[in-house]
mmCIF file of C-alpha atoms in Angstrom:
data_model
loop_
_atom_site.group_PDB
_atom_site.id
_atom_site.type_symbol
_atom_site.label_atom_id
_atom_site.label_comp_id
_atom_site.label_asym_id
_atom_site.label_seq_id
_atom_site.Cartn_x
_atom_site.Cartn_y
_atom_site.Cartn_z
ATOM 1 C CA MET A 23 137.413 136.107 36.165
ATOM 2 C CA SER A 24 140.136 133.513 36.415
ATOM 3 C CA ALA A 25 140.842 131.398 39.490
ATOM 4 C CA THR A 26 144.394 130.864 38.205
ATOM 5 C CA ARG A 27 145.014 134.608 38.041
ATOM 6 C CA LEU A 28 143.647 135.118 41.564
ATOM 7 C CA LEU A 29 145.648 132.216 42.992
ATOM 8 C CA VAL A 30 148.960 133.164 41.376
ATOM 9 C CA LEU A 31 148.624 136.807 42.450
ATOM 10 C CA GLY A 32 147.665 135.674 45.946
ATOM 11 C CA VAL A 33 150.570 133.285 46.407
ATOM 12 C CA VAL A 34 153.129 135.805 45.150
ATOM 13 C CA ARG A 35 151.566 138.448 47.401
ATOM 14 C CA MET A 36 151.810 136.148 50.435
ATOM 15 C CA HIS A 37 155.476 135.330 49.770
ATOM 16 C CA GLY A 38 156.595 138.794 48.661
ATOM 17 C CA THR A 39 158.866 137.305 45.996
ATOM 18 C CA ALA A 40 158.391 133.881 44.451
ATOM 19 C CA HIS A 41 159.515 131.794 41.503
ATOM 20 C CA GLY A 42 157.407 129.404 39.463
ATOM 21 C CA TYR A 43 158.428 126.257 41.320
ATOM 22 C CA LEU A 44 157.584 127.790 44.715
ATOM 23 C CA ILE A 45 154.207 128.979 43.447
ATOM 24 C CA THR A 46 153.469 125.572 41.933
ATOM 25 C CA SER A 47 154.451 123.809 45.172
ATOM 26 C CA GLU A 48 152.327 126.158 47.272
ATOM 27 C CA LEU A 49 149.294 125.640 45.048
ATOM 28 C CA GLU A 50 149.822 121.860 45.072
ATOM 29 C CA SER A 51 149.847 121.991 48.889
ATOM 30 C CA MET A 52 146.388 123.604 48.624
ATOM 31 C CA TRP A 53 145.274 120.810 46.253
ATOM 32 C CA ALA A 54 144.563 123.447 43.613
ATOM 33 C CA GLN A 55 145.325 120.948 40.845
ATOM 34 C CA GLU A 56 142.176 119.103 42.008
ATOM 35 C CA TRP A 57 139.598 121.849 42.568
ATOM 36 C CA ALA A 58 140.959 124.502 40.160
ATOM 37 C CA LYS A 59 142.267 121.995 37.582
ATOM 38 C CA LEU A 60 145.606 123.846 37.687
ATOM 39 C CA LYS A 61 148.594 122.525 35.816
ATOM 40 C CA SER A 62 152.137 123.857 36.155
ATOM 41 C CA GLY A 63 152.058 125.060 32.529
ATOM 42 C CA SER A 64 149.070 127.301 33.243
ATOM 43 C CA ILE A 65 150.835 128.718 36.308
ATOM 44 C CA TYR A 66 153.920 129.649 34.272
ATOM 45 C CA HIS A 67 151.729 131.086 31.520
ATOM 46 C CA ALA A 68 149.845 133.158 34.116
ATOM 47 C CA LEU A 69 153.123 134.449 35.569
ATOM 48 C CA ARG A 70 154.357 135.606 32.151
ATOM 49 C CA GLN A 71 151.001 137.210 31.347
ATOM 50 C CA LEU A 72 150.745 138.951 34.729
ATOM 51 C CA ALA A 73 154.248 140.354 34.233
ATOM 52 C CA LYS A 74 153.349 141.465 30.693
ATOM 53 C CA ASP A 75 150.225 143.185 32.072
ATOM 54 C CA GLY A 76 152.310 145.060 34.663
ATOM 55 C CA LEU A 77 150.769 143.213 37.613
ATOM 56 C CA MET A 78 154.078 141.547 38.505
ATOM 57 C CA ARG A 79 157.709 142.430 38.164
ATOM 58 C CA ALA A 80 159.945 139.662 36.786
ATOM 59 C CA THR A 81 163.634 139.469 37.729
ATOM 60 C CA GLN A 82 166.063 137.043 36.107
ATOM 61 C CA ILE A 83 168.276 135.442 38.766
ATOM 62 C CA GLU A 84 171.841 135.407 37.454
ATOM 63 C CA GLU A 85 173.087 132.809 39.962
ATOM 64 C CA TRP A 86 170.454 130.334 38.742
ATOM 65 C CA PRO A 87 170.143 130.429 34.944
ATOM 66 C CA GLY A 88 166.543 130.152 33.821
ATOM 67 C CA ARG A 89 165.073 131.099 37.190
ATOM 68 C CA VAL A 90 162.824 134.127 37.279
ATOM 69 C CA ASP A 91 161.562 135.637 40.527
ATOM 70 C CA TYR A 92 158.262 137.487 40.550
ATOM 71 C CA GLU A 93 157.080 140.281 42.791
ATOM 72 C CA ILE A 94 153.598 141.769 42.799
ATOM 73 C CA THR A 95 153.321 145.416 41.762
ATOM 74 C CA GLU A 96 151.019 148.018 43.269
ATOM 75 C CA GLN A 97 148.710 147.533 40.289
ATOM 76 C CA GLY A 98 148.889 143.755 40.853
ATOM 77 C CA ASP A 99 147.988 144.153 44.509
ATOM 78 C CA ALA A 100 144.945 146.219 43.536
ATOM 79 C CA GLU A 101 143.936 143.572 40.960
ATOM 80 C CA PHE A 102 144.373 140.770 43.510
ATOM 81 C CA LEU A 103 142.108 142.540 46.007
ATOM 82 C CA ARG A 104 139.528 143.324 43.294
ATOM 83 C CA LEU A 105 139.426 139.682 42.179
ATOM 84 C CA LEU A 106 139.247 138.377 45.756
ATOM 85 C CA ARG A 107 136.447 140.760 46.717
ATOM 86 C CA GLU A 108 134.474 139.952 43.586
ATOM 87 C CA ALA A 109 134.832 136.183 44.087
ATOM 88 C CA LEU A 110 133.584 136.438 47.675
ATOM 89 C CA LYS A 111 130.613 138.708 47.158
ATOM 90 C CA ARG A 112 129.211 137.380 43.901
ATOM 91 C CA PRO A 113 127.781 133.880 43.730
ATOM 92 C CA ASP A 114 129.285 132.278 40.666
ATOM 93 C CA PRO A 115 128.433 128.920 39.160
ATOM 94 C CA ARG A 116 132.172 128.116 38.927
ATOM 95 C CA PRO A 117 133.245 126.553 42.239
ATOM 96 C CA ASP A 118 136.957 127.120 41.474
ATOM 97 C CA LEU A 119 136.557 130.882 41.952
ATOM 98 C CA LEU A 120 134.959 130.505 45.358
ATOM 99 C CA ALA A 121 137.544 127.897 46.352
ATOM 100 C CA ALA A 122 140.366 130.260 45.330
ATOM 101 C CA ALA A 123 138.766 133.065 47.349
ATOM 102 C CA LEU A 124 138.410 130.790 50.375
ATOM 103 C CA VAL A 125 142.077 129.804 50.457
ATOM 104 C CA LEU A 126 142.962 133.513 50.256
ATOM 105 C CA LEU A 127 140.179 134.760 52.566
ATOM 106 C CA THR A 128 142.539 135.591 55.416
ATOM 107 C CA GLU A 129 144.245 138.227 53.238
ATOM 108 C CA LEU A 130 141.267 140.498 53.975
ATOM 109 C CA PRO A 131 140.374 142.222 57.236
ATOM 110 C CA ARG A 132 137.616 140.383 59.107
ATOM 111 C CA ALA A 133 135.049 143.184 58.831
ATOM 112 C CA GLU A 134 135.541 143.432 55.073
ATOM 113 C CA ALA A 135 135.261 139.665 54.568
ATOM 114 C CA VAL A 136 132.047 139.628 56.615
ATOM 115 C CA ALA A 137 130.594 142.544 54.610
ATOM 116 C CA LEU A 138 131.433 140.833 51.291
ATOM 117 C CA LEU A 139 129.902 137.561 52.435
ATOM 118 C CA LYS A 140 126.738 139.405 53.493
ATOM 119 C CA GLU A 141 126.537 140.766 49.931
ATOM 120 C CA ARG A 142 126.934 137.196 48.692
ATOM 121 C CA LEU A 143 124.168 136.051 51.045
ATOM 122 C CA ALA A 144 121.799 138.789 49.832
ATOM 123 C CA ALA A 145 122.417 137.764 46.210
ATOM 124 C CA GLN A 146 121.818 134.101 47.089
ATOM 125 C CA GLU A 147 118.567 134.967 48.863
ATOM 126 C CA ALA A 148 117.419 137.032 45.870
ATOM 127 C CA GLU A 149 118.209 134.065 43.603
ATOM 128 C CA ARG A 150 116.216 131.741 45.893
ATOM 129 C CA ASP A 151 113.230 134.113 45.682
ATOM 130 C CA ARG A 152 113.545 134.323 41.895
ATOM 131 C CA ILE A 153 113.551 130.534 41.637
ATOM 132 C CA ALA A 154 110.556 130.254 43.981
ATOM 133 C CA ASP A 155 108.662 132.689 41.733
ATOM 134 C CA ARG A 156 109.531 130.560 38.694
ATOM 135 C CA ILE A 157 108.351 127.417 40.484
ATOM 136 C CA ALA A 158 105.053 129.090 41.357
ATOM 137 C CA ALA A 159 104.594 130.359 37.785
ATOM 138 C CA ASP A 160 105.463 127.061 36.082
ATOM 139 C CA GLU A 161 102.241 125.573 34.754
ATOM 140 C CA SER A 162 103.926 122.647 33.050
ATOM 141 C CA ASP A 163 105.489 119.722 34.808
ATOM 142 C CA ARG A 164 108.585 119.492 32.639
ATOM 143 C CA LEU A 165 110.654 122.132 34.515
ATOM 144 C CA GLY A 166 109.703 121.114 38.042
ATOM 145 C CA GLU A 167 112.717 118.902 38.741
ATOM 146 C CA LEU A 168 115.115 121.479 37.322
ATOM 147 C CA PHE A 169 113.694 124.221 39.539
ATOM 148 C CA GLU A 170 113.770 121.956 42.600
ATOM 149 C CA MET A 171 117.428 121.142 41.967
ATOM 150 C CA LEU A 172 118.264 124.845 41.536
ATOM 151 C CA LYS A 173 116.343 125.755 44.692
ATOM 152 C CA ASP A 174 118.063 123.047 46.734
ATOM 153 C CA SER A 175 121.457 124.168 45.447
ATOM 154 C CA VAL A 176 120.813 127.794 46.408
ATOM 155 C CA ASP A 177 119.445 126.732 49.809
ATOM 156 C CA SER A 178 122.604 124.702 50.430
ATOM 157 C CA ASN A 179 124.798 127.671 49.455
ATOM 158 C CA ILE A 180 122.824 129.966 51.762
ATOM 159 C CA THR A 181 123.292 127.541 54.658
ATOM 160 C CA TRP A 182 127.037 127.318 53.982
ATOM 161 C CA THR A 183 127.402 131.118 53.683
ATOM 162 C CA LEU A 184 125.534 131.629 56.964
ATOM 163 C CA GLY A 185 127.856 129.125 58.632
ATOM 164 C CA LEU A 186 130.987 130.862 57.358
ATOM 165 C CA LEU A 187 129.631 134.235 58.446
ATOM 166 C CA HIS A 188 128.962 132.843 61.914
ATOM 167 C CA ARG A 189 132.469 131.377 62.132
ATOM 168 C CA LEU A 190 134.104 134.634 61.040
ATOM 169 C CA GLU A 191 131.963 136.739 63.362
ATOM 170 C CA SER A 192 132.896 134.349 66.184
ATOM 171 C CA GLY A 193 136.593 134.949 65.572
ATOM 172 C CA ALA A 194 137.555 131.954 63.430
ATOM 173 C CA HIS A 195 140.755 132.363 61.408
ATOM 174 C CA VAL A 196 143.483 134.955 61.790
ATOM 175 C CA MET A 197 142.582 137.624 59.286
ATOM 176 C CA ALA A 198 144.601 140.528 57.871
ATOM 177 C CA GLY A 199 144.896 143.154 60.582
ATOM 178 C CA ASP A 200 144.074 140.724 63.407
ATOM 179 C CA GLU A 201 146.498 140.479 66.284
ATOM 180 C CA PRO A 202 148.130 137.029 66.165
#
C-alpha cells in the first residue's frame, strides 16, 4: 500500500476537483514532505498513474496551458476508502501509512473509524501476546533486548490506539456524517 496514493486520492476527494499545485500545497500544509517523504514529482507521477488506472479523471484546462485538473472517479472513491480502512485497521511497520490515514480519518463516519481502530487494537494485542510468548520461550540471552524493544513498541502503540479510541468515542473531531 502506498501512502502517496492514499494521500493524493484523499486530497482530490476532499476538494472535488484539484490540480497538481493545489494538491502539493495541501500536502505541504500537512507536512507530508516530512513524515511521508513526499516530493512534488511523486505527487505528479501519482496523479498520472491514478488517471491511467481509471481512479481519477484528468481534464486539460484550455485557459491555462499545461494545467490539468483531476477529479476522483467512483472507482477511485472506492479505492480511497479501501486504502484508508486498511491503513487504520492493520498495524503496519511503516509510520507513513498510519500518518496518512490519520490526516484523512475524518473522511469516515465515527462508528466506522472506531470499529476499524478496535480491529487495529486487537491485532496489536495479539502481537504483544506473540512477543511475550517468544520472550518466555527464548532460552538464549542474545534476543532479549530485541524482544524487549518490540514489546515496548507494541505497548506504546496499544496505549496510543486506546487514547485515540477514547477521544473518538468522546466526540473528538468532526467526522463524515456528523452534524457540524
